[in-house]
PDB file of C-alpha atoms in Angstrom:
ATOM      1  CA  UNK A   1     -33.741 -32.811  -4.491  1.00  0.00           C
ATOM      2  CA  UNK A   2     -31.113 -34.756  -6.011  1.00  0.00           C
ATOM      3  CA  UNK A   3     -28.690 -34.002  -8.955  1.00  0.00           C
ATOM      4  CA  UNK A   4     -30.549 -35.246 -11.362  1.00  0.00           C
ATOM      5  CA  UNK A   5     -34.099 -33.670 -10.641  1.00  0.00           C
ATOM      6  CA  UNK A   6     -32.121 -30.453 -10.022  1.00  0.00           C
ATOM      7  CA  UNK A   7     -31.109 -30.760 -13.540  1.00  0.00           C
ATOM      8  CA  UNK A   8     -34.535 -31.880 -14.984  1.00  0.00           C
ATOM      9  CA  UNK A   9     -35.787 -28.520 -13.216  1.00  0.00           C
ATOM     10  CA  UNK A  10     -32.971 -26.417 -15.091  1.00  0.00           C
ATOM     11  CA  UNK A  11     -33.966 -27.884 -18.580  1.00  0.00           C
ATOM     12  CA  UNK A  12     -37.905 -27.628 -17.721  1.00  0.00           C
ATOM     13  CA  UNK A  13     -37.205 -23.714 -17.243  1.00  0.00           C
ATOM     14  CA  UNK A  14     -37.564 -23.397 -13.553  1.00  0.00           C
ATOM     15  CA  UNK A  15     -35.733 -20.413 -12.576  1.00  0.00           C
ATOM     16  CA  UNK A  16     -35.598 -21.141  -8.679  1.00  0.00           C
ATOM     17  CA  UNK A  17     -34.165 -24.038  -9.178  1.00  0.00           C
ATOM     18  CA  UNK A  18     -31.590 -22.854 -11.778  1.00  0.00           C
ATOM     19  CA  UNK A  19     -31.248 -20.133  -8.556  1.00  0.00           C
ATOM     20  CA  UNK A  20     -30.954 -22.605  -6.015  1.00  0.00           C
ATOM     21  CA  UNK A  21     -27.949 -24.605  -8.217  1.00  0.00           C
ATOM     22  CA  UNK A  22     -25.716 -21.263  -8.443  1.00  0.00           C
ATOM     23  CA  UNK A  23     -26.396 -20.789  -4.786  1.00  0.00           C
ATOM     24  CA  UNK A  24     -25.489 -24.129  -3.788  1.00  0.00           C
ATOM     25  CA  UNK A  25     -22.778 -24.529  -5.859  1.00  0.00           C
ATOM     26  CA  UNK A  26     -21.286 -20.604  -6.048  1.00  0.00           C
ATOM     27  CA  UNK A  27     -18.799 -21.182  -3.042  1.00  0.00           C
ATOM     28  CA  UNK A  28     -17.100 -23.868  -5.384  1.00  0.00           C
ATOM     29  CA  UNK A  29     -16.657 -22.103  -8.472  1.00  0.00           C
ATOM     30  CA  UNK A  30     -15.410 -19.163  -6.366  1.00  0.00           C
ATOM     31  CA  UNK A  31     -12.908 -21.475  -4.998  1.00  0.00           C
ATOM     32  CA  UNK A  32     -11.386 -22.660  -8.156  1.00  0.00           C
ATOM     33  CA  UNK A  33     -11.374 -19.508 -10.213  1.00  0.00           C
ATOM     34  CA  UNK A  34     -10.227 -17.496  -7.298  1.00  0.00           C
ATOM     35  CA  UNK A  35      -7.036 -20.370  -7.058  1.00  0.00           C
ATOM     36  CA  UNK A  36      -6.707 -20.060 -10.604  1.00  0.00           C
ATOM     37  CA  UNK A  37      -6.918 -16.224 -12.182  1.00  0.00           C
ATOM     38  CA  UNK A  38      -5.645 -14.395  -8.782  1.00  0.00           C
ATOM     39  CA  UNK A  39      -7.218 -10.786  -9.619  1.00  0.00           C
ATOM     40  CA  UNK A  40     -10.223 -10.246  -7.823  1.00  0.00           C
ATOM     41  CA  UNK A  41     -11.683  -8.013  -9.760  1.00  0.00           C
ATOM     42  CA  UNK A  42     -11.914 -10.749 -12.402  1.00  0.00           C
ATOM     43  CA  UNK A  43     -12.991 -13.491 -10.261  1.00  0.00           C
ATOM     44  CA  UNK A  44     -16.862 -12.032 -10.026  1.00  0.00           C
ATOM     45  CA  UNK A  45     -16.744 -11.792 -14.153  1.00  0.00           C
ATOM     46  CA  UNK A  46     -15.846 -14.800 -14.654  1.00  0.00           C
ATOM     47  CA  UNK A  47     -18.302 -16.619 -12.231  1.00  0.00           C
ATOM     48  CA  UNK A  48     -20.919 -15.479 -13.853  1.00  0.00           C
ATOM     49  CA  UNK A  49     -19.748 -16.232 -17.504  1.00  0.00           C
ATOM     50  CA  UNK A  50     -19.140 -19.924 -15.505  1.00  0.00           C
ATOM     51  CA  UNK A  51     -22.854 -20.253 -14.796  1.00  0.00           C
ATOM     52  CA  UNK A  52     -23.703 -18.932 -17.845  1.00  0.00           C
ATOM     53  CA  UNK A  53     -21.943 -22.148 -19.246  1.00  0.00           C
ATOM     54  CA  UNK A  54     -23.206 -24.427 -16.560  1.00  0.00           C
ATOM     55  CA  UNK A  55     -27.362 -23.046 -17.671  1.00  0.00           C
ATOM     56  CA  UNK A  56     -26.210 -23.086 -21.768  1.00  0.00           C
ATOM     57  CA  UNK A  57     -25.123 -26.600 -20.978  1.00  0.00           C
ATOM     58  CA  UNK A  58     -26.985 -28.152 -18.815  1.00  0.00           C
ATOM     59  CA  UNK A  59     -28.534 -30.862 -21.060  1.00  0.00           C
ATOM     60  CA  UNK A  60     -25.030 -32.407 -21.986  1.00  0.00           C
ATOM     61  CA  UNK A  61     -24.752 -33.267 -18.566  1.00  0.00           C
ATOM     62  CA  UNK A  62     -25.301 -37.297 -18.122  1.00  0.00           C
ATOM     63  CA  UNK A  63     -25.116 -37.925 -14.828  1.00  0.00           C
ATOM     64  CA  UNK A  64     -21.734 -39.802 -15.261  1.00  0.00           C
ATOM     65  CA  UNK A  65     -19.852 -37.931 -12.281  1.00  0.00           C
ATOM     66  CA  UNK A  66     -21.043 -35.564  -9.497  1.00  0.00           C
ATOM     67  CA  UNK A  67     -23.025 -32.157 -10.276  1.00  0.00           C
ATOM     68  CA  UNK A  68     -20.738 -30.627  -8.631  1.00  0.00           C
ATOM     69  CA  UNK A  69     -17.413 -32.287 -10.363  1.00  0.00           C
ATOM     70  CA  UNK A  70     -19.303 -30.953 -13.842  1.00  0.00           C
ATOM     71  CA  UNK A  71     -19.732 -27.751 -12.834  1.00  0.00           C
ATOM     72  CA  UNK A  72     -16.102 -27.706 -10.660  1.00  0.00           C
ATOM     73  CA  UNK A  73     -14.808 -28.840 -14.398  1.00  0.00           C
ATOM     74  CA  UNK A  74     -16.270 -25.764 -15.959  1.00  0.00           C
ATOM     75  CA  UNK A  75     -14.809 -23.943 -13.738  1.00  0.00           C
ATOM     76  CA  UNK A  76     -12.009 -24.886 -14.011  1.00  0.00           C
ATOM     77  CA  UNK A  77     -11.465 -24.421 -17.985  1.00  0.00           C
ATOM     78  CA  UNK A  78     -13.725 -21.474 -17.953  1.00  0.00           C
ATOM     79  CA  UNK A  79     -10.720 -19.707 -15.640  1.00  0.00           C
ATOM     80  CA  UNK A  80      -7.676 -21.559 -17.768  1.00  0.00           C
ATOM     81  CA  UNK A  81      -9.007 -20.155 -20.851  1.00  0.00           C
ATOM     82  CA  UNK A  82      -9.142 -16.790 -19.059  1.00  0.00           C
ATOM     83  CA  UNK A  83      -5.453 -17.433 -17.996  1.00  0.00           C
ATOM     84  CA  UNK A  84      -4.534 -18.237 -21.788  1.00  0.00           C
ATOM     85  CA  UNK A  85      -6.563 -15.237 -23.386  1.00  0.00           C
ATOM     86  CA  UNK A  86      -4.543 -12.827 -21.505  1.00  0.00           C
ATOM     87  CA  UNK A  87      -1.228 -13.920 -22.001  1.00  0.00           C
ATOM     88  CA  UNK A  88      -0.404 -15.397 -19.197  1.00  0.00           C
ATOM     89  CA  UNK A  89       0.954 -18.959 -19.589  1.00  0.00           C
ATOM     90  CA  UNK A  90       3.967 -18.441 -17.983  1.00  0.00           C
ATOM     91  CA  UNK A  91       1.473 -17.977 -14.685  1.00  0.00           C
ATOM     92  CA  UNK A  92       1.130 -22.048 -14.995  1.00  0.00           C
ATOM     93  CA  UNK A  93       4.053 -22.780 -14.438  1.00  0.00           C
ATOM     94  CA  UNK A  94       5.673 -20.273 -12.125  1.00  0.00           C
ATOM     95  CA  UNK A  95       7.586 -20.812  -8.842  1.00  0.00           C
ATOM     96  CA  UNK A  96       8.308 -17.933  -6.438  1.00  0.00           C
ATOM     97  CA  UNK A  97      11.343 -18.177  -4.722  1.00  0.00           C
ATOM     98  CA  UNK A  98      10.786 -19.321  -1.336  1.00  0.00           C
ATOM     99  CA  UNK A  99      12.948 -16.743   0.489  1.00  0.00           C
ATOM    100  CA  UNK A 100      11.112 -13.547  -1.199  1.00  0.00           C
ATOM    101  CA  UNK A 101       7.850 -15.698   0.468  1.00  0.00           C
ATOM    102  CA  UNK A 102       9.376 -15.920   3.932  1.00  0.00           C
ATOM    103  CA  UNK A 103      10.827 -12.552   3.540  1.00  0.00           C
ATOM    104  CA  UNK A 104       7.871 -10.267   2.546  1.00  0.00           C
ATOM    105  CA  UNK A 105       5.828 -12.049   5.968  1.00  0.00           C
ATOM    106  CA  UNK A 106       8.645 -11.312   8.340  1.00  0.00           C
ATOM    107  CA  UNK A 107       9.109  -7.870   7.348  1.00  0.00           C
ATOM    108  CA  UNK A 108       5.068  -6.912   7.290  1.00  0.00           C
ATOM    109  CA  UNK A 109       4.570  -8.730  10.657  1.00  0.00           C
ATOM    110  CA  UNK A 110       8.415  -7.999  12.661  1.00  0.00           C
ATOM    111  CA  UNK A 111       9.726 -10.135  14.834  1.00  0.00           C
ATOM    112  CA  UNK A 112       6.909 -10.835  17.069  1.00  0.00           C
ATOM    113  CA  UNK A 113       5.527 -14.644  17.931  1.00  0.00           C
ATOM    114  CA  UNK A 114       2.542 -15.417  15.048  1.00  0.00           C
ATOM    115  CA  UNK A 115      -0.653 -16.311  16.674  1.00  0.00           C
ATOM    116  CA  UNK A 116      -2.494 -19.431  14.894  1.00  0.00           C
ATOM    117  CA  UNK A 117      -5.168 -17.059  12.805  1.00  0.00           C
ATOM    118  CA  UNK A 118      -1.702 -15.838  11.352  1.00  0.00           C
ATOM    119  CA  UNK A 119      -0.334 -18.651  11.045  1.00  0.00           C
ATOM    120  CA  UNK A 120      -3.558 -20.006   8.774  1.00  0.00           C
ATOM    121  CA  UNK A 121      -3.474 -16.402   6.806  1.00  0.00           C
ATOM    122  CA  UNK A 122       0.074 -16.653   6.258  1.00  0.00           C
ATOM    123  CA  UNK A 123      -0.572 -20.586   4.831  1.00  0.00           C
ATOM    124  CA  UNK A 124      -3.025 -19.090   2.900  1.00  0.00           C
ATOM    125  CA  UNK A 125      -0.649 -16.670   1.537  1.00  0.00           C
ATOM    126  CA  UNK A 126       1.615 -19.078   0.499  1.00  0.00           C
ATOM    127  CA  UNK A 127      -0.690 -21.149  -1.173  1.00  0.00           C
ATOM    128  CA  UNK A 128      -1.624 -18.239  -3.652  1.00  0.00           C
ATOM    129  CA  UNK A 129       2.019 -18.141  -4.651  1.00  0.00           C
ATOM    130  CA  UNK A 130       1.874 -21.716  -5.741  1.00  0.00           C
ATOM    131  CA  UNK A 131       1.733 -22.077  -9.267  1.00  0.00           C
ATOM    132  CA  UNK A 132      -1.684 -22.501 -10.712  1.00  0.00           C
ATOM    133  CA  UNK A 133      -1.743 -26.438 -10.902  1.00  0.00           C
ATOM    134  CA  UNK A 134      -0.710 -26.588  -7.465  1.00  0.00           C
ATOM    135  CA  UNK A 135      -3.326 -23.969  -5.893  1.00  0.00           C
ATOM    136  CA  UNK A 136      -6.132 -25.696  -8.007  1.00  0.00           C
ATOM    137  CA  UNK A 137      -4.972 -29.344  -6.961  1.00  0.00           C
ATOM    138  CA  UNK A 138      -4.687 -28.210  -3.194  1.00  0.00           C
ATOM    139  CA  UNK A 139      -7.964 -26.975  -3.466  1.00  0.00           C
ATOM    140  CA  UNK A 140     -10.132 -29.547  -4.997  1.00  0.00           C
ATOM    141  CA  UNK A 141      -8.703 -31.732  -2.883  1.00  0.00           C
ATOM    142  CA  UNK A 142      -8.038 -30.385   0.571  1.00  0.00           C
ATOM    143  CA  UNK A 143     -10.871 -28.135   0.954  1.00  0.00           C
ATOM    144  CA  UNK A 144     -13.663 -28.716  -1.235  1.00  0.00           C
ATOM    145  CA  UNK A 145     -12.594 -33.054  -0.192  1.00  0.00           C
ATOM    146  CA  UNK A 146     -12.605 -34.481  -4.128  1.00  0.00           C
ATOM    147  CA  UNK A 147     -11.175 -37.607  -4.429  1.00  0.00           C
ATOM    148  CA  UNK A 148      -8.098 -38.032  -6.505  1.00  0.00           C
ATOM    149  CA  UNK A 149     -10.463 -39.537  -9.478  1.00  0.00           C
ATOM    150  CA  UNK A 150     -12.788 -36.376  -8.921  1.00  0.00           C
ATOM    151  CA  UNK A 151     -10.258 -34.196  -9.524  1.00  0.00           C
ATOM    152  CA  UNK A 152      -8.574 -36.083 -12.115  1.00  0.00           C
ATOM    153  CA  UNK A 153     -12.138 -35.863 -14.046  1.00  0.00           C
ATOM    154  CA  UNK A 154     -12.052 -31.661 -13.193  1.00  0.00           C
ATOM    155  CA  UNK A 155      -8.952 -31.047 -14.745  1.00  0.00           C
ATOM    156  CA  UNK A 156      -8.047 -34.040 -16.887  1.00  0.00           C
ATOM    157  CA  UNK A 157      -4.935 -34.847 -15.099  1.00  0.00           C
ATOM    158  CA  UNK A 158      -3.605 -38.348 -14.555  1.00  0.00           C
ATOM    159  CA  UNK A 159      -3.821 -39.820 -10.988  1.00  0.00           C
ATOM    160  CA  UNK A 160      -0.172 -39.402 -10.952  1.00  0.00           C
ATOM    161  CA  UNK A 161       0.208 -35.964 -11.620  1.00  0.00           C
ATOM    162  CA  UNK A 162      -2.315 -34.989  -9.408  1.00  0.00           C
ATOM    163  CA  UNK A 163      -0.738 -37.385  -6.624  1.00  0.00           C
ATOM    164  CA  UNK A 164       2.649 -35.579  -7.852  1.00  0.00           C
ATOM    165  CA  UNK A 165       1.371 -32.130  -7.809  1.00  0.00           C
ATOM    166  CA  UNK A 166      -0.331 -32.280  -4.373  1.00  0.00           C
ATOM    167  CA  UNK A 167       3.342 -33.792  -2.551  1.00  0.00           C
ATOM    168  CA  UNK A 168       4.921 -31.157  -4.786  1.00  0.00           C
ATOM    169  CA  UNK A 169       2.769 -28.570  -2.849  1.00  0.00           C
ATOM    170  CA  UNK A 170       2.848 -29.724   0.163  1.00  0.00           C
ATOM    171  CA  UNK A 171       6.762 -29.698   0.491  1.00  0.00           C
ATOM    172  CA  UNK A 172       7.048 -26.525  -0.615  1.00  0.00           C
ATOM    173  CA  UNK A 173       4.759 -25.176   2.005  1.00  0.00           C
ATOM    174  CA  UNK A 174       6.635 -27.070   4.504  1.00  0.00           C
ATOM    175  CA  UNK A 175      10.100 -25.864   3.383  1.00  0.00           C
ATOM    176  CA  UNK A 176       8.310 -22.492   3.747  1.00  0.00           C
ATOM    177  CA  UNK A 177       6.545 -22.875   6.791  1.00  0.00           C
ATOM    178  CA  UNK A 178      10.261 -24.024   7.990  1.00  0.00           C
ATOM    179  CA  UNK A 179      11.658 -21.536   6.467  1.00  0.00           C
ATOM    180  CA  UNK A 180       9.794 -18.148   8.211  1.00  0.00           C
ATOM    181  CA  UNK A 181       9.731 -20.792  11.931  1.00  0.00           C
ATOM    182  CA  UNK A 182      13.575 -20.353  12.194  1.00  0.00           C
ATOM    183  CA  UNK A 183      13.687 -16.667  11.163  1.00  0.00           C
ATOM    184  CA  UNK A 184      10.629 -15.843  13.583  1.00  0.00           C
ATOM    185  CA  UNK A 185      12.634 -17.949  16.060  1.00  0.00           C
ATOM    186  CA  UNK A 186       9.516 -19.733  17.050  1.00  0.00           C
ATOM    187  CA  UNK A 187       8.114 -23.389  16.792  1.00  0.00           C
ATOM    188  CA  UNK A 188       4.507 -22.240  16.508  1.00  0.00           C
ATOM    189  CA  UNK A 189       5.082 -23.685  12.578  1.00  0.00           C
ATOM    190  CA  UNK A 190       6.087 -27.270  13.881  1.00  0.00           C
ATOM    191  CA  UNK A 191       2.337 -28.589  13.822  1.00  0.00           C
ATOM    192  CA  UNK A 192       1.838 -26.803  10.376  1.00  0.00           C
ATOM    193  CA  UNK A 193       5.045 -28.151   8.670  1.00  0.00           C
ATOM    194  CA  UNK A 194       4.997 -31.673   9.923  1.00  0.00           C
ATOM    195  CA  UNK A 195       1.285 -32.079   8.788  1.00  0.00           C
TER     196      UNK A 195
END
């Protein structure tokens, strides 16, 4: 079933296939609010109030972009307007110093040689201390694979600033990766950081 018919099932009332669009698409919105609001305990909450939007809305969808870069675009605002109605603006814009980063890894894991699943856990780590626009670009566009228009269309950023955002990212998780490689001592990080 394609996009559209899924859609044509949502507005006719079918509640399987209303069923089968969450499950299909649930990994996404996961994705971006979990990039985007940080507190798990919130993430499940506002999911839900997501596809909640995505059913109330369904018929304004035209078919002019992807299913999935509508509902990734709900998402997205859904968990910004979250972000906004608690205060938290300064969350946007944020940037943790990088030597607290490398710091708080050493000292959990010691001085011993990180294995590669640490290596990816302690990536992923860093990520989540990027500030919001950089955790949501990095992850519409390295692991859900959006293209730079997709993503543009998600969050209503310029090409540019998405282009910007994304080399902003990645050289700060290379300084970082750098940065905990020569206090570990170890070159495990060289693949990571030259990527």
């Amino acid at each position: 079933m394609n996009d559209a018919e899924l859609v044509q099932q949502v507005i006719n009332g079918n509640e399987n296939a209303f069923r089968f669009l969450v499950a299909k698409h649930q990994r996404l919105v996961l994705h971006i609010v979990g990039r985007i609001v940080r507190r798990q305990e919130d993430c499940e909450d506002i999911c839900q109030e997501v596809f909640m939007k995505v059913f109330r809305k369904i018929r304004k969808f035209r078919g002019d972009s992807q299913l999935s870069t509508w509902i990734a675009t709900i998402a997205y605002n859904t968990s910004l307007s979250y972000i906004r109605s608690r205060n938290r603006k300064q969350e946007l814009f944020m940037d943790e110093d990088i030597q607290s980063v490398a710091g708080k890894s050493i000292d959990r894991r010691g001085q011993k040689t990180l294995e590669k699943e640490e290596v990816k856990q302690l990536l992923l780590e860093m990520i989540e201390t990027l500030p919001v626009h950089y955790r949501t670009v990095l992850t519409l566009f390295h692991l859900e694979e959006f293209s730079y228009k997709e993503v543009g269309e998600i969050t209503g950023m310029p090409e540019g600033t998405i282009k910007s955002y994304l080399s902003r990212a990645r050289k700060i998780l290379k300084e970082r990766l750098e940065q905990v490689s020569k206090s570990e001592k170890t070159n495990i990080f060289t693949e990571y950081a030259e990527g």
